[in-house]
């Protein structure tokens, strides 16, 4: 189905991209700083589900339809940007509570998962990237194109999930330390909120 040389190139390119921090990694780091390892891993799982949806869409040809519709692209972009800005503003307005405080509560797991999934789903760059990236590693005439795209897409998203989980463990561990030291909590609030807002603005500015 796939030539050995193309598979090697695919995995090498995927690893290189995973090691290069992008918007999703910045979101994960911001989440880790504010909520720790558990919530960040849940958020990464949500992003994985959102990205998996894009991989399925690419395999079924839906991404091509999306790419040819400026209106659909714009709607997805504005939804994603608006959601990230909302998360940033909400972070700015939330007073940090030290983990040692009796009133401290982890954010609801379902809400964290949903937020991560929406960040993945509302990122139009993922859909366009998979549409351009995956076909380069297919072997026409050996098996159905949709099946090859599906396998490559799922492999790409799974590898991304592993990489994102590593970033989650690292940032979440740092976040646990930050939340035990109240004087750093205020700084974390502005850093995390700022990252969310910058990601939203960046999404608005892409064409």
PDB file of C-alpha atoms in Angstrom:
ATOM      1  CA  UNK A   1       0.000   0.000   0.000  1.00  0.00           C
ATOM      2  CA  UNK A   2       2.779   2.431   0.932  1.00  0.00           C
ATOM      3  CA  UNK A   3       6.350   2.425  -0.308  1.00  0.00           C
ATOM      4  CA  UNK A   4       9.013   2.136   2.369  1.00  0.00           C
ATOM      5  CA  UNK A   5      10.700   5.368   1.311  1.00  0.00           C
ATOM      6  CA  UNK A   6       7.454   7.358   1.524  1.00  0.00           C
ATOM      7  CA  UNK A   7       6.653   5.935   4.947  1.00  0.00           C
ATOM      8  CA  UNK A   8      10.088   6.918   6.239  1.00  0.00           C
ATOM      9  CA  UNK A   9       9.619  10.438   4.857  1.00  0.00           C
ATOM     10  CA  UNK A  10       6.131  10.638   6.357  1.00  0.00           C
ATOM     11  CA  UNK A  11       7.238   9.656   9.855  1.00  0.00           C
ATOM     12  CA  UNK A  12      10.317  11.894   9.688  1.00  0.00           C
ATOM     13  CA  UNK A  13       8.255  14.892   8.567  1.00  0.00           C
ATOM     14  CA  UNK A  14       5.611  14.204  11.214  1.00  0.00           C
ATOM     15  CA  UNK A  15       8.175  13.969  14.019  1.00  0.00           C
ATOM     16  CA  UNK A  16       9.800  17.209  12.852  1.00  0.00           C
ATOM     17  CA  UNK A  17       6.448  19.000  12.962  1.00  0.00           C
ATOM     18  CA  UNK A  18       5.594  17.574  16.385  1.00  0.00           C
ATOM     19  CA  UNK A  19       8.890  18.880  17.774  1.00  0.00           C
ATOM     20  CA  UNK A  20       8.156  22.350  16.378  1.00  0.00           C
ATOM     21  CA  UNK A  21       5.762  24.086  18.801  1.00  0.00           C
ATOM     22  CA  UNK A  22       2.656  25.465  17.121  1.00  0.00           C
ATOM     23  CA  UNK A  23      -0.616  27.037  18.274  1.00  0.00           C
ATOM     24  CA  UNK A  24      -1.908  23.784  19.783  1.00  0.00           C
ATOM     25  CA  UNK A  25       1.236  23.403  21.880  1.00  0.00           C
ATOM     26  CA  UNK A  26       0.946  26.996  23.117  1.00  0.00           C
ATOM     27  CA  UNK A  27      -2.644  26.279  24.124  1.00  0.00           C
ATOM     28  CA  UNK A  28      -1.538  23.114  25.928  1.00  0.00           C
ATOM     29  CA  UNK A  29       1.254  24.954  27.759  1.00  0.00           C
ATOM     30  CA  UNK A  30      -1.159  27.680  28.867  1.00  0.00           C
ATOM     31  CA  UNK A  31      -3.583  25.021  30.084  1.00  0.00           C
ATOM     32  CA  UNK A  32      -0.788  23.194  31.910  1.00  0.00           C
ATOM     33  CA  UNK A  33       0.364  26.308  33.714  1.00  0.00           C
ATOM     34  CA  UNK A  34      -3.137  27.051  34.953  1.00  0.00           C
ATOM     35  CA  UNK A  35      -4.634  23.608  35.698  1.00  0.00           C
ATOM     36  CA  UNK A  36      -1.862  21.026  36.042  1.00  0.00           C
ATOM     37  CA  UNK A  37      -1.205  17.624  34.469  1.00  0.00           C
ATOM     38  CA  UNK A  38      -4.623  15.963  34.770  1.00  0.00           C
ATOM     39  CA  UNK A  39      -6.654  18.722  33.152  1.00  0.00           C
ATOM     40  CA  UNK A  40      -4.026  19.288  30.467  1.00  0.00           C
ATOM     41  CA  UNK A  41      -4.014  15.628  29.429  1.00  0.00           C
ATOM     42  CA  UNK A  42      -7.810  15.735  29.228  1.00  0.00           C
ATOM     43  CA  UNK A  43      -7.531  18.850  27.073  1.00  0.00           C
ATOM     44  CA  UNK A  44      -4.998  17.106  24.811  1.00  0.00           C
ATOM     45  CA  UNK A  45      -7.472  14.244  24.366  1.00  0.00           C
ATOM     46  CA  UNK A  46     -10.100  16.776  23.302  1.00  0.00           C
ATOM     47  CA  UNK A  47      -7.690  18.299  20.771  1.00  0.00           C
ATOM     48  CA  UNK A  48      -6.965  14.779  19.509  1.00  0.00           C
ATOM     49  CA  UNK A  49     -10.669  14.154  18.857  1.00  0.00           C
ATOM     50  CA  UNK A  50     -10.968  17.495  17.046  1.00  0.00           C
ATOM     51  CA  UNK A  51      -7.906  16.766  14.902  1.00  0.00           C
ATOM     52  CA  UNK A  52      -9.141  13.234  14.212  1.00  0.00           C
ATOM     53  CA  UNK A  53     -12.323  14.749  12.785  1.00  0.00           C
ATOM     54  CA  UNK A  54     -10.188  16.763  10.352  1.00  0.00           C
ATOM     55  CA  UNK A  55      -8.264  13.612   9.375  1.00  0.00           C
ATOM     56  CA  UNK A  56     -11.527  11.786   8.643  1.00  0.00           C
ATOM     57  CA  UNK A  57     -12.777  14.765   6.649  1.00  0.00           C
ATOM     58  CA  UNK A  58      -9.572  14.791   4.588  1.00  0.00           C
ATOM     59  CA  UNK A  59      -9.899  11.063   3.835  1.00  0.00           C
ATOM     60  CA  UNK A  60     -13.535  11.425   2.766  1.00  0.00           C
ATOM     61  CA  UNK A  61     -12.837  14.448   0.585  1.00  0.00           C
ATOM     62  CA  UNK A  62     -14.781  16.859   2.780  1.00  0.00           C
ATOM     63  CA  UNK A  63     -11.710  19.019   3.362  1.00  0.00           C
ATOM     64  CA  UNK A  64     -11.485  19.713  -0.365  1.00  0.00           C
ATOM     65  CA  UNK A  65     -15.049  21.012  -0.332  1.00  0.00           C
ATOM     66  CA  UNK A  66     -14.240  23.112   2.719  1.00  0.00           C
ATOM     67  CA  UNK A  67     -11.065  24.495   1.098  1.00  0.00           C
ATOM     68  CA  UNK A  68     -13.023  25.604  -1.972  1.00  0.00           C
ATOM     69  CA  UNK A  69     -15.585  27.508   0.110  1.00  0.00           C
ATOM     70  CA  UNK A  70     -14.261  30.853   1.412  1.00  0.00           C
ATOM     71  CA  UNK A  71     -17.428  31.282   3.479  1.00  0.00           C
ATOM     72  CA  UNK A  72     -17.001  27.952   5.301  1.00  0.00           C
ATOM     73  CA  UNK A  73     -13.335  28.693   5.908  1.00  0.00           C
ATOM     74  CA  UNK A  74     -14.091  32.158   7.277  1.00  0.00           C
ATOM     75  CA  UNK A  75     -16.853  30.872   9.552  1.00  0.00           C
ATOM     76  CA  UNK A  76     -14.596  28.204  11.054  1.00  0.00           C
ATOM     77  CA  UNK A  77     -11.769  30.698  11.470  1.00  0.00           C
ATOM     78  CA  UNK A  78     -13.934  33.285  13.232  1.00  0.00           C
ATOM     79  CA  UNK A  79     -15.505  30.665  15.487  1.00  0.00           C
ATOM     80  CA  UNK A  80     -12.086  29.402  16.521  1.00  0.00           C
ATOM     81  CA  UNK A  81     -10.650  32.879  17.043  1.00  0.00           C
ATOM     82  CA  UNK A  82     -13.684  34.016  19.012  1.00  0.00           C
ATOM     83  CA  UNK A  83     -13.524  30.965  21.247  1.00  0.00           C
ATOM     84  CA  UNK A  84      -9.829  31.465  22.011  1.00  0.00           C
ATOM     85  CA  UNK A  85     -10.405  35.146  22.788  1.00  0.00           C
ATOM     86  CA  UNK A  86     -13.262  34.139  25.082  1.00  0.00           C
ATOM     87  CA  UNK A  87     -10.971  31.718  26.947  1.00  0.00           C
ATOM     88  CA  UNK A  88      -8.318  34.423  27.270  1.00  0.00           C
ATOM     89  CA  UNK A  89     -10.683  37.084  28.578  1.00  0.00           C
ATOM     90  CA  UNK A  90     -12.222  34.597  31.004  1.00  0.00           C
ATOM     91  CA  UNK A  91      -8.745  33.739  32.246  1.00  0.00           C
ATOM     92  CA  UNK A  92      -7.955  37.424  32.809  1.00  0.00           C
ATOM     93  CA  UNK A  93     -11.120  37.782  34.877  1.00  0.00           C
ATOM     94  CA  UNK A  94     -10.576  34.667  37.012  1.00  0.00           C
ATOM     95  CA  UNK A  95      -8.760  35.300  40.273  1.00  0.00           C
ATOM     96  CA  UNK A  96      -6.102  32.604  40.839  1.00  0.00           C
ATOM     97  CA  UNK A  97      -6.648  30.272  43.798  1.00  0.00           C
ATOM     98  CA  UNK A  98      -3.573  28.489  45.243  1.00  0.00           C
ATOM     99  CA  UNK A  99      -3.778  24.690  45.153  1.00  0.00           C
ATOM    100  CA  UNK A 100      -3.276  24.714  48.932  1.00  0.00           C
ATOM    101  CA  UNK A 101      -6.410  26.825  49.404  1.00  0.00           C
ATOM    102  CA  UNK A 102      -9.431  24.791  50.667  1.00  0.00           C
ATOM    103  CA  UNK A 103     -11.603  26.471  48.010  1.00  0.00           C
ATOM    104  CA  UNK A 104      -9.372  25.320  45.118  1.00  0.00           C
ATOM    105  CA  UNK A 105     -11.183  23.141  42.576  1.00  0.00           C
ATOM    106  CA  UNK A 106     -10.005  21.502  39.378  1.00  0.00           C
ATOM    107  CA  UNK A 107     -11.968  22.574  36.346  1.00  0.00           C
ATOM    108  CA  UNK A 108     -14.697  20.113  35.335  1.00  0.00           C
ATOM    109  CA  UNK A 109     -13.193  17.322  33.191  1.00  0.00           C
ATOM    110  CA  UNK A 110     -16.024  17.401  30.645  1.00  0.00           C
ATOM    111  CA  UNK A 111     -15.625  21.161  30.210  1.00  0.00           C
ATOM    112  CA  UNK A 112     -11.862  20.842  29.749  1.00  0.00           C
ATOM    113  CA  UNK A 113     -12.330  18.069  27.168  1.00  0.00           C
ATOM    114  CA  UNK A 114     -14.940  20.107  25.309  1.00  0.00           C
ATOM    115  CA  UNK A 115     -12.701  23.166  25.218  1.00  0.00           C
ATOM    116  CA  UNK A 116      -9.815  21.152  23.787  1.00  0.00           C
ATOM    117  CA  UNK A 117     -12.044  19.520  21.188  1.00  0.00           C
ATOM    118  CA  UNK A 118     -13.409  22.885  20.072  1.00  0.00           C
ATOM    119  CA  UNK A 119      -9.890  24.301  19.756  1.00  0.00           C
ATOM    120  CA  UNK A 120      -9.063  21.384  17.456  1.00  0.00           C
ATOM    121  CA  UNK A 121     -12.299  21.501  15.474  1.00  0.00           C
ATOM    122  CA  UNK A 122     -12.298  25.265  14.951  1.00  0.00           C
ATOM    123  CA  UNK A 123      -8.773  25.418  13.536  1.00  0.00           C
ATOM    124  CA  UNK A 124      -9.120  25.694   9.733  1.00  0.00           C
ATOM    125  CA  UNK A 125      -5.357  25.481   9.258  1.00  0.00           C
ATOM    126  CA  UNK A 126      -5.426  21.816  10.336  1.00  0.00           C
ATOM    127  CA  UNK A 127      -7.923  20.895   7.620  1.00  0.00           C
ATOM    128  CA  UNK A 128      -5.950  22.690   4.902  1.00  0.00           C
ATOM    129  CA  UNK A 129      -2.641  21.330   6.165  1.00  0.00           C
ATOM    130  CA  UNK A 130      -3.805  17.705   6.090  1.00  0.00           C
ATOM    131  CA  UNK A 131      -5.288  18.258   2.642  1.00  0.00           C
ATOM    132  CA  UNK A 132      -1.897  19.426   1.335  1.00  0.00           C
ATOM    133  CA  UNK A 133       0.376  17.188   3.432  1.00  0.00           C
ATOM    134  CA  UNK A 134      -1.107  13.687   3.331  1.00  0.00           C
ATOM    135  CA  UNK A 135      -1.441  13.125  -0.465  1.00  0.00           C
ATOM    136  CA  UNK A 136       2.332  13.516  -0.880  1.00  0.00           C
ATOM    137  CA  UNK A 137       2.858  10.142   0.798  1.00  0.00           C
ATOM    138  CA  UNK A 138       0.186   8.086  -0.963  1.00  0.00           C
ATOM    139  CA  UNK A 139       0.822   5.487  -3.669  1.00  0.00           C
ATOM    140  CA  UNK A 140      -1.833   5.841  -6.416  1.00  0.00           C
ATOM    141  CA  UNK A 141      -3.116   2.607  -7.902  1.00  0.00           C
ATOM    142  CA  UNK A 142      -2.149   0.351  -5.006  1.00  0.00           C
ATOM    143  CA  UNK A 143      -5.276   0.740  -2.857  1.00  0.00           C
ATOM    144  CA  UNK A 144      -8.240   3.125  -2.511  1.00  0.00           C
ATOM    145  CA  UNK A 145      -7.015   6.690  -2.037  1.00  0.00           C
ATOM    146  CA  UNK A 146      -9.463   7.373   0.796  1.00  0.00           C
ATOM    147  CA  UNK A 147      -8.097   4.397   2.743  1.00  0.00           C
ATOM    148  CA  UNK A 148      -4.502   5.563   2.343  1.00  0.00           C
ATOM    149  CA  UNK A 149      -5.428   9.094   3.424  1.00  0.00           C
ATOM    150  CA  UNK A 150      -7.346   7.721   6.403  1.00  0.00           C
ATOM    151  CA  UNK A 151      -4.421   5.574   7.587  1.00  0.00           C
ATOM    152  CA  UNK A 152      -1.930   8.417   7.177  1.00  0.00           C
ATOM    153  CA  UNK A 153      -4.283  10.903   8.818  1.00  0.00           C
ATOM    154  CA  UNK A 154      -4.934   8.706  11.844  1.00  0.00           C
ATOM    155  CA  UNK A 155      -1.202   7.963  12.186  1.00  0.00           C
ATOM    156  CA  UNK A 156      -0.403  11.683  12.021  1.00  0.00           C
ATOM    157  CA  UNK A 157      -2.999  12.569  14.652  1.00  0.00           C
ATOM    158  CA  UNK A 158      -1.927   9.711  16.960  1.00  0.00           C
ATOM    159  CA  UNK A 159       1.704  10.785  16.785  1.00  0.00           C
ATOM    160  CA  UNK A 160       0.609  14.335  17.479  1.00  0.00           C
ATOM    161  CA  UNK A 161      -1.338  13.083  20.494  1.00  0.00           C
ATOM    162  CA  UNK A 162       1.796  11.470  21.926  1.00  0.00           C
ATOM    163  CA  UNK A 163       3.826  14.628  21.345  1.00  0.00           C
ATOM    164  CA  UNK A 164       1.147  16.886  22.820  1.00  0.00           C
ATOM    165  CA  UNK A 165       0.897  14.608  25.858  1.00  0.00           C
ATOM    166  CA  UNK A 166       4.619  15.104  26.508  1.00  0.00           C
ATOM    167  CA  UNK A 167       4.156  18.881  26.403  1.00  0.00           C
ATOM    168  CA  UNK A 168       1.158  18.445  28.716  1.00  0.00           C
ATOM    169  CA  UNK A 169       3.167  16.468  31.271  1.00  0.00           C
ATOM    170  CA  UNK A 170       5.961  19.041  31.254  1.00  0.00           C
ATOM    171  CA  UNK A 171       3.807  22.176  31.421  1.00  0.00           C
ATOM    172  CA  UNK A 172       1.380  20.562  33.865  1.00  0.00           C
ATOM    173  CA  UNK A 173       4.211  19.696  36.238  1.00  0.00           C
ATOM    174  CA  UNK A 174       5.464  23.279  36.094  1.00  0.00           C
ATOM    175  CA  UNK A 175       1.896  24.464  36.590  1.00  0.00           C
ATOM    176  CA  UNK A 176       1.576  22.352  39.719  1.00  0.00           C
ATOM    177  CA  UNK A 177       4.573  24.146  41.196  1.00  0.00           C
ATOM    178  CA  UNK A 178       3.217  27.558  40.151  1.00  0.00           C
ATOM    179  CA  UNK A 179      -0.139  26.876  41.788  1.00  0.00           C
ATOM    180  CA  UNK A 180       1.562  26.050  45.087  1.00  0.00           C
ATOM    181  CA  UNK A 181       3.199  29.478  45.121  1.00  0.00           C
ATOM    182  CA  UNK A 182       0.550  32.234  45.276  1.00  0.00           C
ATOM    183  CA  UNK A 183       2.892  35.021  44.188  1.00  0.00           C
ATOM    184  CA  UNK A 184       3.300  33.325  40.809  1.00  0.00           C
ATOM    185  CA  UNK A 185      -0.435  32.719  40.361  1.00  0.00           C
ATOM    186  CA  UNK A 186      -1.161  36.268  39.249  1.00  0.00           C
ATOM    187  CA  UNK A 187       1.663  36.164  36.716  1.00  0.00           C
ATOM    188  CA  UNK A 188       0.402  32.821  35.379  1.00  0.00           C
ATOM    189  CA  UNK A 189      -3.080  34.268  34.908  1.00  0.00           C
ATOM    190  CA  UNK A 190      -1.776  37.000  32.616  1.00  0.00           C
ATOM    191  CA  UNK A 191       0.604  34.705  30.739  1.00  0.00           C
ATOM    192  CA  UNK A 192      -2.024  32.018  30.079  1.00  0.00           C
ATOM    193  CA  UNK A 193      -4.740  34.534  29.233  1.00  0.00           C
ATOM    194  CA  UNK A 194      -2.322  36.372  26.965  1.00  0.00           C
ATOM    195  CA  UNK A 195      -1.432  33.176  25.100  1.00  0.00           C
ATOM    196  CA  UNK A 196      -5.117  32.391  24.501  1.00  0.00           C
ATOM    197  CA  UNK A 197      -5.773  35.923  23.216  1.00  0.00           C
ATOM    198  CA  UNK A 198      -2.673  35.952  20.995  1.00  0.00           C
ATOM    199  CA  UNK A 199      -3.710  32.618  19.481  1.00  0.00           C
ATOM    200  CA  UNK A 200      -7.165  34.039  18.779  1.00  0.00           C
ATOM    201  CA  UNK A 201      -5.742  37.180  17.178  1.00  0.00           C
ATOM    202  CA  UNK A 202      -3.286  35.087  15.165  1.00  0.00           C
ATOM    203  CA  UNK A 203      -6.137  32.955  13.855  1.00  0.00           C
ATOM    204  CA  UNK A 204      -8.033  36.089  12.840  1.00  0.00           C
ATOM    205  CA  UNK A 205      -5.035  37.389  10.899  1.00  0.00           C
ATOM    206  CA  UNK A 206      -4.375  34.272   8.825  1.00  0.00           C
ATOM    207  CA  UNK A 207      -5.679  34.290   5.255  1.00  0.00           C
TER     208      UNK A 207
END
